[in-house]
Tab-separated table of C-alpha atoms in Angstrom:
chain	number	residue	atom	x	y	z
A	848	UNK	CA	43.021	-6.389	30.487
A	849	UNK	CA	44.369	-9.525	28.932
A	850	UNK	CA	40.921	-11.151	29.164
A	851	UNK	CA	39.326	-8.197	27.283
A	852	UNK	CA	41.851	-8.657	24.435
A	853	UNK	CA	40.921	-12.364	24.240
A	854	UNK	CA	37.178	-11.547	24.157
A	855	UNK	CA	37.715	-9.007	21.363
A	856	UNK	CA	39.811	-11.478	19.351
A	857	UNK	CA	37.138	-14.222	19.815
A	858	UNK	CA	34.471	-11.701	18.639
A	859	UNK	CA	36.529	-10.900	15.529
A	860	UNK	CA	36.989	-14.589	14.709
A	861	UNK	CA	33.254	-15.157	15.158
A	862	UNK	CA	32.399	-12.332	12.710
A	863	UNK	CA	34.825	-13.676	10.194
A	864	UNK	CA	33.321	-17.154	10.501
A	865	UNK	CA	29.814	-15.725	10.014
A	866	UNK	CA	30.960	-13.766	6.924
A	867	UNK	CA	32.562	-16.874	5.463
A	868	UNK	CA	29.438	-18.935	6.173
A	869	UNK	CA	27.247	-16.346	4.534
A	870	UNK	CA	29.484	-16.188	1.482
A	871	UNK	CA	29.523	-19.970	1.143
A	872	UNK	CA	25.761	-20.049	1.470
A	873	UNK	CA	25.407	-17.425	-1.213
A	874	UNK	CA	27.672	-19.365	-3.543
A	875	UNK	CA	25.722	-22.551	-2.957
A	876	UNK	CA	22.457	-20.753	-3.767
A	877	UNK	CA	23.960	-19.349	-6.922
A	878	UNK	CA	25.247	-22.793	-7.863
A	879	UNK	CA	21.809	-24.372	-7.377
A	880	UNK	CA	20.149	-21.635	-9.496
A	881	UNK	CA	22.745	-22.120	-12.231
A	882	UNK	CA	22.206	-25.874	-12.160
A	883	UNK	CA	18.513	-25.304	-12.842
A	884	UNK	CA	19.250	-23.022	-15.735
A	885	UNK	CA	21.701	-25.619	-17.169
A	886	UNK	CA	18.980	-28.298	-16.910
A	887	UNK	CA	16.563	-26.042	-18.824
A	888	UNK	CA	19.288	-25.472	-21.421
A	889	UNK	CA	19.898	-29.200	-21.859
A	890	UNK	CA	16.148	-30.006	-22.037
A	891	UNK	CA	15.475	-27.232	-24.639
A	892	UNK	CA	18.531	-28.366	-26.661
A	893	UNK	CA	17.325	-31.989	-26.682
A	894	UNK	CA	13.752	-31.107	-27.698
A	895	UNK	CA	14.573	-28.527	-30.387
A	896	UNK	CA	17.964	-29.803	-31.655
A	897	UNK	CA	18.325	-29.696	-35.454
A	898	UNK	CA	15.646	-27.150	-36.142
A	899	UNK	CA	16.363	-23.840	-37.863
A	900	UNK	CA	15.020	-21.793	-34.878
A	901	UNK	CA	16.577	-23.942	-32.110
A	902	UNK	CA	18.980	-21.223	-30.991
A	903	UNK	CA	16.148	-18.759	-30.440
A	904	UNK	CA	14.000	-21.208	-28.447
A	905	UNK	CA	16.914	-22.425	-26.372
A	906	UNK	CA	17.975	-18.910	-25.476
A	907	UNK	CA	14.385	-17.959	-24.689
A	908	UNK	CA	13.978	-20.998	-22.496
A	909	UNK	CA	17.046	-20.061	-20.483
A	910	UNK	CA	15.906	-16.477	-20.081
A	911	UNK	CA	12.415	-17.627	-19.088
A	912	UNK	CA	13.877	-19.883	-16.347
A	913	UNK	CA	15.941	-16.928	-15.103
A	914	UNK	CA	12.888	-14.686	-15.100
A	915	UNK	CA	10.769	-17.267	-13.245
A	916	UNK	CA	13.375	-17.573	-10.496
A	917	UNK	CA	13.409	-13.799	-10.052
A	918	UNK	CA	9.619	-13.704	-9.843
A	919	UNK	CA	9.870	-16.309	-7.034
A	920	UNK	CA	12.598	-14.379	-5.261
A	921	UNK	CA	10.795	-11.010	-5.301
A	922	UNK	CA	7.059	-11.258	-5.841
A	923	UNK	CA	6.139	-14.217	-3.733
A	924	UNK	CA	7.212	-12.371	-0.550
A	925	UNK	CA	4.033	-10.368	-0.686
A	926	UNK	CA	1.919	-13.491	-0.129
A	927	UNK	CA	3.746	-14.972	2.846
A	928	UNK	CA	5.717	-11.985	4.250
A	929	UNK	CA	2.895	-10.835	6.630
A	930	UNK	CA	2.407	-14.371	7.941
A	931	UNK	CA	6.124	-14.727	8.638
A	932	UNK	CA	6.429	-11.248	10.172
A	933	UNK	CA	3.473	-11.940	12.491
A	934	UNK	CA	5.035	-15.318	13.543
A	935	UNK	CA	2.036	-17.229	12.243
A	936	UNK	CA	4.493	-19.161	10.092
A	937	UNK	CA	8.128	-19.898	10.423
A	938	UNK	CA	10.347	-18.938	7.477
A	939	UNK	CA	10.816	-22.625	6.619
A	940	UNK	CA	7.061	-23.346	6.819
A	941	UNK	CA	6.255	-20.270	4.679
A	942	UNK	CA	8.859	-21.284	1.986
A	943	UNK	CA	7.394	-24.842	1.828
A	944	UNK	CA	3.803	-23.695	1.640
A	945	UNK	CA	4.446	-20.921	-0.894
A	946	UNK	CA	6.621	-23.161	-3.083
A	947	UNK	CA	4.036	-25.933	-3.185
A	948	UNK	CA	1.014	-23.677	-3.837
A	949	UNK	CA	2.835	-21.458	-6.318
A	950	UNK	CA	3.820	-24.498	-8.423
A	951	UNK	CA	0.317	-25.949	-8.041
A	952	UNK	CA	-1.291	-22.698	-9.101
A	953	UNK	CA	0.946	-22.432	-12.128
A	954	UNK	CA	0.525	-26.025	-13.303
A	955	UNK	CA	-3.145	-26.589	-12.439
A	956	UNK	CA	-4.677	-23.165	-13.146
A	957	UNK	CA	-2.010	-21.222	-15.045
A	958	UNK	CA	-2.430	-22.862	-18.502
A	959	UNK	CA	-4.871	-20.261	-19.753
A	960	UNK	CA	-4.289	-18.892	-23.284
A	961	UNK	CA	-1.793	-16.077	-22.780
A	962	UNK	CA	-1.690	-12.937	-24.889
A	963	UNK	CA	1.593	-12.814	-26.696
A	964	UNK	CA	2.081	-9.116	-25.921
A	965	UNK	CA	1.788	-8.523	-22.165
A	966	UNK	CA	-1.197	-6.397	-21.235
A	967	UNK	CA	-1.868	-5.444	-24.888
A	968	UNK	CA	0.584	-2.565	-24.704
A	969	UNK	CA	1.964	-3.051	-28.187
A	970	UNK	CA	0.531	-4.399	-31.405
A	971	UNK	CA	2.076	-7.550	-32.849
A	972	UNK	CA	1.321	-6.421	-36.433
A	973	UNK	CA	3.724	-3.488	-35.963
A	974	UNK	CA	6.726	-5.788	-36.237
A	975	UNK	CA	8.088	-6.191	-39.727
A	976	UNK	CA	8.813	-9.924	-39.354
A	977	UNK	CA	8.962	-12.834	-36.890
A	978	UNK	CA	12.668	-12.454	-36.190
A	979	UNK	CA	12.226	-8.832	-35.132
A	980	UNK	CA	9.404	-9.917	-32.799
A	981	UNK	CA	11.554	-12.663	-31.293
A	982	UNK	CA	14.478	-10.349	-30.615
A	983	UNK	CA	12.080	-7.754	-29.031
A	984	UNK	CA	10.468	-10.418	-26.731
A	985	UNK	CA	13.775	-11.821	-25.646
A	986	UNK	CA	15.137	-8.347	-24.852
A	987	UNK	CA	11.952	-7.598	-22.866
A	988	UNK	CA	12.138	-10.825	-20.880
A	989	UNK	CA	15.832	-10.456	-20.067
A	990	UNK	CA	15.461	-6.789	-19.109
A	991	UNK	CA	12.607	-7.479	-16.672
A	992	UNK	CA	14.535	-10.383	-15.202
A	993	UNK	CA	17.683	-8.256	-14.664
A	994	UNK	CA	15.680	-5.522	-12.988
A	995	UNK	CA	13.946	-8.005	-10.673
A	996	UNK	CA	17.292	-9.449	-9.836
A	997	UNK	CA	18.689	-6.059	-8.963
A	998	UNK	CA	15.570	-5.034	-6.926
A	999	UNK	CA	15.723	-8.289	-4.966
A	1000	UNK	CA	19.393	-7.663	-4.173
A	1001	UNK	CA	18.511	-4.133	-3.013
A	1002	UNK	CA	15.635	-5.438	-0.856
A	1003	UNK	CA	12.828	-3.729	-2.814
A	1004	UNK	CA	9.556	-5.616	-3.518
A	1005	UNK	CA	8.570	-4.486	-7.028
A	1006	UNK	CA	5.859	-5.505	-9.537
A	1007	UNK	CA	6.849	-8.258	-11.880
A	1008	UNK	CA	3.983	-7.296	-14.090
A	1009	UNK	CA	5.249	-3.728	-14.401
A	1010	UNK	CA	8.736	-5.018	-15.057
A	1011	UNK	CA	7.648	-7.128	-18.052
A	1012	UNK	CA	5.377	-4.330	-19.255
A	1013	UNK	CA	8.218	-1.905	-19.224
A	1014	UNK	CA	10.485	-4.392	-21.027
A	1015	UNK	CA	7.868	-5.003	-23.759
A	1016	UNK	CA	7.294	-1.359	-24.253
A	1017	UNK	CA	11.010	-0.462	-24.432
A	1018	UNK	CA	11.876	-3.304	-26.873
A	1019	UNK	CA	8.733	-2.545	-28.914
A	1020	UNK	CA	9.662	1.119	-29.287
A	1021	UNK	CA	13.215	0.239	-30.260
A	1022	UNK	CA	11.963	-2.171	-32.873
A	1023	UNK	CA	9.082	-0.315	-34.357
A	1024	UNK	CA	8.818	3.221	-32.974
A	1025	UNK	CA	6.627	5.115	-30.401
A	1026	UNK	CA	3.496	4.853	-32.572
A	1027	UNK	CA	3.129	1.085	-31.891
A	1028	UNK	CA	2.585	1.563	-28.146
A	1029	UNK	CA	-0.994	1.579	-26.741
A	1030	UNK	CA	-0.532	4.778	-24.671
A	1031	UNK	CA	-3.963	4.763	-22.959
A	1032	UNK	CA	-3.121	1.318	-21.552
A	1033	UNK	CA	0.255	2.647	-20.464
A	1034	UNK	CA	-1.452	5.558	-18.772
A	1035	UNK	CA	-3.622	3.137	-16.781
A	1036	UNK	CA	-0.590	1.239	-15.676
A	1037	UNK	CA	1.111	4.420	-14.556
A	1038	UNK	CA	-2.024	5.348	-12.601
A	1039	UNK	CA	-1.924	1.970	-10.830
A	1040	UNK	CA	1.433	2.969	-9.247
A	1041	UNK	CA	-0.711	5.348	-7.065
A	1042	UNK	CA	-4.044	3.514	-7.078
A	1043	UNK	CA	-2.793	0.065	-5.976
A	1044	UNK	CA	-0.941	0.945	-2.774
A	1045	UNK	CA	-3.541	3.501	-1.665
A	1046	UNK	CA	-6.433	1.041	-2.199
A	1047	UNK	CA	-4.551	-1.667	-0.411
A	1048	UNK	CA	-3.561	0.555	2.457
A	1049	UNK	CA	-6.956	2.124	3.010
A	1050	UNK	CA	-8.825	-1.230	2.979
A	1051	UNK	CA	-6.296	-2.924	5.289
A	1052	UNK	CA	-6.360	0.070	7.667
A	1053	UNK	CA	-10.212	0.119	7.637
A	1054	UNK	CA	-10.398	-3.591	8.490
A	1055	UNK	CA	-7.828	-3.166	11.272
A	1056	UNK	CA	-9.724	-0.277	12.754
A	1057	UNK	CA	-12.938	-2.259	12.580
A	1058	UNK	CA	-11.297	-5.144	14.401
A	1059	UNK	CA	-10.051	-2.804	17.097
A	1060	UNK	CA	-13.456	-1.231	17.572
A	1061	UNK	CA	-15.458	-4.429	17.749
A	1062	UNK	CA	-12.936	-6.674	19.559
A	1063	UNK	CA	-9.844	-5.002	20.980
A	1064	UNK	CA	-11.542	-2.041	22.547
A	1065	UNK	CA	-14.345	-4.120	24.098
A	1066	UNK	CA	-14.312	-4.889	27.801
A	1067	UNK	CA	-14.561	-8.621	27.179
A	1068	UNK	CA	-12.290	-9.204	24.197
A	1069	UNK	CA	-12.657	-12.966	24.188
A	1070	UNK	CA	-16.483	-12.768	24.017
A	1071	UNK	CA	-16.219	-10.280	21.235
A	1072	UNK	CA	-13.779	-12.494	19.401
A	1073	UNK	CA	-16.185	-15.450	19.525
A	1074	UNK	CA	-18.782	-13.244	17.733
A	1075	UNK	CA	-16.648	-11.434	15.223
A	1076	UNK	CA	-13.711	-13.725	14.265
A	1077	UNK	CA	-15.953	-16.244	12.562
A	1078	UNK	CA	-17.573	-13.353	10.576
A	1079	UNK	CA	-14.179	-11.921	9.550
A	1080	UNK	CA	-12.968	-15.370	8.435
A	1081	UNK	CA	-16.217	-15.895	6.512
A	1082	UNK	CA	-15.599	-12.572	4.664
A	1083	UNK	CA	-12.094	-13.763	3.940
A	1084	UNK	CA	-13.227	-17.215	2.741
A	1085	UNK	CA	-15.843	-15.745	0.503
A	1086	UNK	CA	-13.509	-13.141	-0.906
A	1087	UNK	CA	-10.782	-15.622	-1.658
A	1088	UNK	CA	-13.305	-17.961	-3.321
A	1089	UNK	CA	-14.417	-15.173	-5.669
A	1090	UNK	CA	-10.826	-14.265	-6.195
A	1091	UNK	CA	-9.731	-17.780	-7.071
A	1092	UNK	CA	-12.715	-18.650	-9.250
A	1093	UNK	CA	-12.627	-15.405	-11.192
A	1094	UNK	CA	-8.816	-15.019	-11.434
A	1095	UNK	CA	-6.890	-18.131	-10.368
A	1096	UNK	CA	-9.139	-20.848	-11.806
A	1097	UNK	CA	-10.230	-19.198	-15.042
A	1098	UNK	CA	-8.438	-21.813	-17.076
A	1099	UNK	CA	-10.237	-24.675	-15.436
A	1100	UNK	CA	-13.634	-23.048	-14.979
A	1101	UNK	CA	-15.179	-19.814	-16.337
A	1102	UNK	CA	-18.620	-19.380	-14.703
A	1103	UNK	CA	-20.754	-16.264	-15.142
A	1104	UNK	CA	-20.539	-13.534	-12.573
A	1105	UNK	CA	-23.729	-14.442	-10.637
A	1106	UNK	CA	-22.419	-18.002	-10.249
A	1107	UNK	CA	-19.093	-16.713	-8.985
A	1108	UNK	CA	-20.736	-14.604	-6.291
A	1109	UNK	CA	-23.137	-17.312	-5.371
A	1110	UNK	CA	-20.231	-19.757	-4.770
A	1111	UNK	CA	-18.410	-17.132	-2.810
A	1112	UNK	CA	-21.494	-16.498	-0.611
A	1113	UNK	CA	-21.927	-20.256	-0.059
A	1114	UNK	CA	-18.335	-20.698	0.979
A	1115	UNK	CA	-18.603	-17.709	3.332
A	1116	UNK	CA	-21.706	-19.177	5.051
A	1117	UNK	CA	-20.048	-22.584	5.402
A	1118	UNK	CA	-16.850	-21.039	6.726
A	1119	UNK	CA	-18.791	-18.998	9.329
A	1120	UNK	CA	-20.630	-22.125	10.487
A	1121	UNK	CA	-17.349	-24.109	10.776
A	1122	UNK	CA	-15.377	-21.335	12.505
A	1123	UNK	CA	-17.923	-20.680	15.313
A	1124	UNK	CA	-17.150	-23.905	17.245
A	1125	UNK	CA	-13.430	-23.711	16.273
A	1126	UNK	CA	-12.988	-20.214	17.717
A	1127	UNK	CA	-15.043	-21.053	20.836
A	1128	UNK	CA	-12.780	-24.085	21.435
A	1129	UNK	CA	-9.621	-22.107	20.799
A	1130	UNK	CA	-10.770	-19.292	23.116
A	1131	UNK	CA	-11.045	-21.642	26.105
A	1132	UNK	CA	-8.579	-20.538	28.754
A	1133	UNK	CA	-7.247	-17.535	26.805
A	1134	UNK	CA	-6.530	-14.402	28.840
A	1135	UNK	CA	-8.580	-11.242	28.129
A	1136	UNK	CA	-5.870	-9.418	26.185
A	1137	UNK	CA	-4.967	-8.415	22.707
A	1138	UNK	CA	-2.215	-11.026	22.218
A	1139	UNK	CA	-4.753	-13.732	22.874
A	1140	UNK	CA	-7.156	-12.286	20.350
A	1141	UNK	CA	-4.341	-12.202	17.779
A	1142	UNK	CA	-3.747	-15.908	18.130
A	1143	UNK	CA	-7.301	-16.705	16.921
A	1144	UNK	CA	-6.298	-15.360	13.446
A	1145	UNK	CA	-3.374	-17.754	13.082
A	1146	UNK	CA	-4.967	-20.607	11.057
A	1147	UNK	CA	-6.997	-18.270	8.786
A	1148	UNK	CA	-3.808	-16.308	8.114
A	1149	UNK	CA	-1.899	-19.448	7.103
A	1150	UNK	CA	-4.750	-20.466	4.809
A	1151	UNK	CA	-4.683	-16.982	3.212
A	1152	UNK	CA	-0.980	-17.238	2.583
A	1153	UNK	CA	-1.505	-20.525	0.776
A	1154	UNK	CA	-4.424	-19.255	-1.286
A	1155	UNK	CA	-2.625	-16.087	-2.248
A	1156	UNK	CA	0.369	-18.184	-3.338
A	1157	UNK	CA	-1.902	-20.426	-5.477
A	1158	UNK	CA	-3.563	-17.448	-7.135
A	1159	UNK	CA	-0.234	-15.729	-7.659
A	1160	UNK	CA	1.245	-18.894	-9.352
A	1161	UNK	CA	-1.840	-19.129	-11.626
A	1162	UNK	CA	-1.668	-15.515	-12.697
A	1163	UNK	CA	1.872	-14.191	-12.484
A	1164	UNK	CA	3.571	-17.151	-13.965
A	1165	UNK	CA	2.429	-15.668	-17.301
A	1166	UNK	CA	4.974	-12.868	-16.728
A	1167	UNK	CA	7.690	-15.415	-17.287
A	1168	UNK	CA	6.161	-17.935	-19.651
A	1169	UNK	CA	3.907	-15.689	-21.678
A	1170	UNK	CA	6.716	-14.001	-23.629
A	1171	UNK	CA	8.526	-17.330	-23.733
A	1172	UNK	CA	5.417	-19.018	-25.254
A	1173	UNK	CA	5.139	-16.168	-27.713
A	1174	UNK	CA	8.776	-16.636	-28.794
A	1175	UNK	CA	8.331	-20.326	-29.255
A	1176	UNK	CA	5.171	-19.820	-31.326
A	1177	UNK	CA	6.818	-17.105	-33.522
A	1178	UNK	CA	9.966	-19.185	-33.973
A	1179	UNK	CA	8.017	-22.276	-35.059
A	1180	UNK	CA	5.623	-20.378	-37.342
A	1181	UNK	CA	8.121	-17.874	-38.742
A	1182	UNK	CA	5.838	-14.850	-38.124
A	1183	UNK	CA	5.117	-12.499	-35.204
A	1184	UNK	CA	2.641	-14.148	-32.877
A	1185	UNK	CA	-0.415	-12.032	-33.211
A	1186	UNK	CA	-3.454	-12.693	-31.060
A	1187	UNK	CA	-3.096	-15.430	-28.555
A	1188	UNK	CA	-0.977	-18.574	-28.203
A	1189	UNK	CA	-1.280	-21.633	-26.071
A	1190	UNK	CA	1.297	-22.507	-23.484
A	1191	UNK	CA	3.236	-25.752	-24.127
A	1192	UNK	CA	3.456	-27.911	-21.024
A	1193	UNK	CA	7.236	-27.805	-20.963
A	1194	UNK	CA	7.078	-24.038	-20.888
A	1195	UNK	CA	4.570	-24.014	-18.006
A	1196	UNK	CA	6.736	-26.492	-16.091
A	1197	UNK	CA	9.771	-24.208	-16.421
A	1198	UNK	CA	7.759	-21.324	-14.984
A	1199	UNK	CA	6.249	-23.348	-12.099
A	1200	UNK	CA	9.568	-24.922	-11.043
A	1201	UNK	CA	11.487	-21.707	-11.570
A	1202	UNK	CA	9.257	-19.658	-9.293
A	1203	UNK	CA	9.527	-22.261	-6.510
A	1204	UNK	CA	13.321	-22.487	-6.841
A	1205	UNK	CA	13.725	-18.692	-6.813
A	1206	UNK	CA	11.524	-18.499	-3.717
A	1207	UNK	CA	13.352	-21.224	-1.851
A	1208	UNK	CA	16.793	-19.917	-2.629
A	1209	UNK	CA	16.489	-16.205	-2.624
A	1210	UNK	CA	12.935	-15.386	-1.255
A	1211	UNK	CA	13.729	-15.011	2.488
A	1212	UNK	CA	15.300	-11.506	2.041
A	1213	UNK	CA	12.194	-9.964	0.655
A	1214	UNK	CA	9.956	-11.984	2.953
A	1215	UNK	CA	11.799	-10.365	5.908
A	1216	UNK	CA	11.380	-6.960	4.294
A	1217	UNK	CA	7.648	-7.198	3.771
A	1218	UNK	CA	6.957	-9.025	7.004
A	1219	UNK	CA	9.149	-7.114	9.481
A	1220	UNK	CA	11.127	-4.217	8.112
A	1221	UNK	CA	8.253	-1.871	7.265
A	1222	UNK	CA	6.209	-2.053	10.446
A	1223	UNK	CA	5.645	-4.521	13.211
A	1224	UNK	CA	2.919	-7.055	12.384
A	1225	UNK	CA	0.936	-9.362	14.678
A	1226	UNK	CA	-1.365	-12.012	13.311
A	1227	UNK	CA	-4.457	-9.740	13.517
A	1228	UNK	CA	-2.711	-6.979	11.408
A	1229	UNK	CA	-1.333	-9.560	8.899
A	1230	UNK	CA	-4.854	-10.966	8.547
A	1231	UNK	CA	-6.121	-7.524	7.574
A	1232	UNK	CA	-3.363	-7.159	5.003
A	1233	UNK	CA	-4.119	-10.488	3.409
A	1234	UNK	CA	-7.853	-9.809	3.328
A	1235	UNK	CA	-7.167	-6.328	1.812
A	1236	UNK	CA	-5.092	-7.864	-0.946
A	1237	UNK	CA	-7.950	-10.141	-2.126
A	1238	UNK	CA	-10.678	-7.558	-1.841
A	1239	UNK	CA	-8.648	-4.830	-3.632
A	1240	UNK	CA	-7.839	-7.079	-6.576
A	1241	UNK	CA	-11.539	-8.064	-6.982
A	1242	UNK	CA	-12.754	-4.492	-6.658
A	1243	UNK	CA	-10.143	-3.190	-9.167
A	1244	UNK	CA	-10.970	-5.985	-11.607
A	1245	UNK	CA	-14.674	-5.190	-11.368
A	1246	UNK	CA	-13.926	-1.488	-12.054
A	1247	UNK	CA	-11.520	-2.373	-14.949
A	1248	UNK	CA	-8.535	-0.765	-13.197
A	1249	UNK	CA	-5.060	-2.202	-13.727
A	1250	UNK	CA	-3.439	-2.810	-10.331
A	1251	UNK	CA	-0.345	-4.550	-9.058
A	1252	UNK	CA	-0.659	-7.327	-6.458
A	1253	UNK	CA	2.752	-6.366	-5.145
A	1254	UNK	CA	1.758	-2.685	-4.620
A	1255	UNK	CA	-1.520	-3.754	-3.022
A	1256	UNK	CA	0.050	-6.094	-0.503
A	1257	UNK	CA	2.908	-3.674	0.454
A	1258	UNK	CA	0.441	-0.858	0.526
A	1259	UNK	CA	-1.665	-2.866	3.025
A	1260	UNK	CA	1.400	-3.274	5.269
A	1261	UNK	CA	1.991	0.480	5.165
A	1262	UNK	CA	-1.691	1.079	5.768
A	1263	UNK	CA	-1.882	-0.855	9.018
A	1264	UNK	CA	1.467	0.638	10.037
A	1265	UNK	CA	0.311	4.269	9.633
A	1266	UNK	CA	-2.983	3.516	11.355
A	1267	UNK	CA	-1.082	2.127	14.388
A	1268	UNK	CA	1.088	5.171	14.348
A	1269	UNK	CA	-1.891	7.562	14.197
A	1270	UNK	CA	-3.772	5.794	17.038
A	1271	UNK	CA	-0.587	5.648	19.209
A	1272	UNK	CA	0.131	9.380	18.793
A	1273	UNK	CA	-3.508	10.217	19.358
A	1274	UNK	CA	-3.504	8.249	22.585
A	1275	UNK	CA	-0.315	10.014	23.760
A	1276	UNK	CA	-1.832	13.375	22.987
A	1277	UNK	CA	-4.968	12.571	25.015
A	1278	UNK	CA	-2.779	11.469	27.932
A	1279	UNK	CA	-0.905	14.767	27.896
A	1280	UNK	CA	-4.175	16.736	28.141
A	1281	UNK	CA	-5.165	14.947	31.411
A	1282	UNK	CA	-2.028	15.857	33.387
A	1283	UNK	CA	-0.874	19.076	34.933
A	1284	UNK	CA	2.795	19.664	35.152
A	1285	UNK	CA	3.988	20.426	38.682
A	1286	UNK	CA	7.204	18.444	39.288
A	1287	UNK	CA	10.467	18.152	37.305
A	1288	UNK	CA	9.809	14.441	36.829
A	1289	UNK	CA	6.384	15.143	35.188
A	1290	UNK	CA	8.017	17.843	33.054
A	1291	UNK	CA	10.525	15.376	31.744
A	1292	UNK	CA	7.852	12.718	31.217
A	1293	UNK	CA	5.727	15.208	29.231
A	1294	UNK	CA	8.674	16.291	27.102
A	1295	UNK	CA	9.310	12.622	26.234
A	1296	UNK	CA	5.699	11.966	25.268
A	1297	UNK	CA	5.625	15.082	23.002
A	1298	UNK	CA	7.893	13.228	20.604
A	1299	UNK	CA	5.707	11.491	18.012
A	1300	UNK	CA	6.114	7.798	17.699
A	1301	UNK	CA	7.245	6.450	14.378
A	1302	UNK	CA	5.859	2.945	13.791
A	1303	UNK	CA	6.590	2.915	10.084
A	1304	UNK	CA	10.144	3.086	8.715
A	1305	UNK	CA	10.274	6.167	6.507
A	1306	UNK	CA	13.464	5.227	4.719
A	1307	UNK	CA	12.039	1.798	3.799
A	1308	UNK	CA	8.952	3.525	2.433
A	1309	UNK	CA	11.027	5.958	0.266
A	1310	UNK	CA	13.225	3.153	-1.033
A	1311	UNK	CA	10.220	1.082	-2.054
A	1312	UNK	CA	8.342	4.018	-3.612
A	1313	UNK	CA	11.425	4.930	-5.607
A	1314	UNK	CA	11.775	1.399	-6.922
A	1315	UNK	CA	8.122	1.357	-7.960
A	1316	UNK	CA	8.452	4.624	-9.821
A	1317	UNK	CA	11.506	3.694	-11.820
A	1318	UNK	CA	10.444	0.038	-12.668
A	1319	UNK	CA	8.715	0.669	-15.972
A	1320	UNK	CA	11.069	3.309	-17.367
A	1321	UNK	CA	14.180	1.422	-16.211
A	1322	UNK	CA	12.934	-1.844	-17.664
A	1323	UNK	CA	11.919	-0.066	-20.818
A	1324	UNK	CA	15.393	1.592	-21.204
A	1325	UNK	CA	17.245	-1.611	-20.500
A	1326	UNK	CA	15.123	-3.643	-22.918
A	1327	UNK	CA	15.668	-1.078	-25.716
A	1328	UNK	CA	19.409	-1.162	-25.137
A	1329	UNK	CA	19.389	-4.991	-25.187
A	1330	UNK	CA	17.320	-5.115	-28.369
A	1331	UNK	CA	19.539	-2.622	-30.197
A	1332	UNK	CA	22.707	-4.345	-28.988
A	1333	UNK	CA	21.441	-7.744	-30.047
A	1334	UNK	CA	20.450	-6.594	-33.511
A	1335	UNK	CA	23.744	-4.797	-33.887
A	1336	UNK	CA	25.841	-7.867	-33.094
A	1337	UNK	CA	23.650	-10.618	-34.384
A	1338	UNK	CA	21.720	-8.932	-37.151
């Protein structure tokens, strides 16, 4: 009895120590994030000190840094979450790869001329003067960052693009009225809430079903893998090449569509030729089972995580630095920034470093959510999710549909999860049909099998769907409130 009391007391002490360690770790992360923001503040103060618009630029730089960290904490999880959940990458390895490639994508390929009004949802000419425009953009940027921060804390992967779109819309309406919003564009964005996850889910599930048919359900899975894994990797390589050239590298190189597809096809052929001997070598000595097949997708999955991170850094860094660049341009010119503005290097550096810092400090929570808290992923399933993300973005861009990379990736995870669930329950149903019930043991076994297996967490699905639905209206409402509050107090 005395020993039990001691054990319980030791357990209580251990829990307290874990809680204290977690709190200290959280405070350290918060301190490092604050240190980055302070550095941005000091740099912006040094560069723009003494100018009439220095306060606006300094404030915008700080908000932009805060927004960039929240993009890294929330959005990057979609690129590396499946690789971590499938154990192709450790958490530390994923963080390093994503941080490096996100920053590289932002700095090397993210310097494209950025539209001052995100997604053309409002008209710059609707603002009465440059100061009104600046206040509206700062309110939009801060509102989007606050919502992303809250969503990350709640464990919900949401679209950073939708967040900034909602912020720009809300601040714009508060500043110039409902008539200045491009409602057809907003309608397309609303439609993408449904289109993005469905497309991502269907394509990921289709690839997973194909892999099962041509490899997993074959009598000799290793021989089938030698034939089909190089083909699947070639499809992935060609797809990512088209994705990077057309989306991620558009600042460095803007070839015509036929050239893009020709380059993609060439890379696919080269990848197929290179993967055949690699897969054959890796397959030596492997057992004829599904787990062995999954291991063959490990290296391609790691490469896909790196490429997705590079493309994400090149594209989504604009959600943080686009409004910031617009504010800087408007502040320096004294007028609303109509048309397009160039990104100053210091603005791009803030975005690139901020995304990497946010990922390293606060990204693991969402990475675990995407990689392991929706459905169980192995490397084969995670490969299908990554391939689906690239294909869906390319297909949607070709059709002119606005889609969210976050919704696509998470939708892909749900797609493979629901396919697994469907196939598992179908197999159970077929097994029940083959047996006749004669003994109490068989009756009990049959009753247990009748319960449908749940391989996707419904509560997680509902939480994520709810967060997606409220992102634009909540960001818009918050931005409008911030704009009206700022104009009331500061004029």
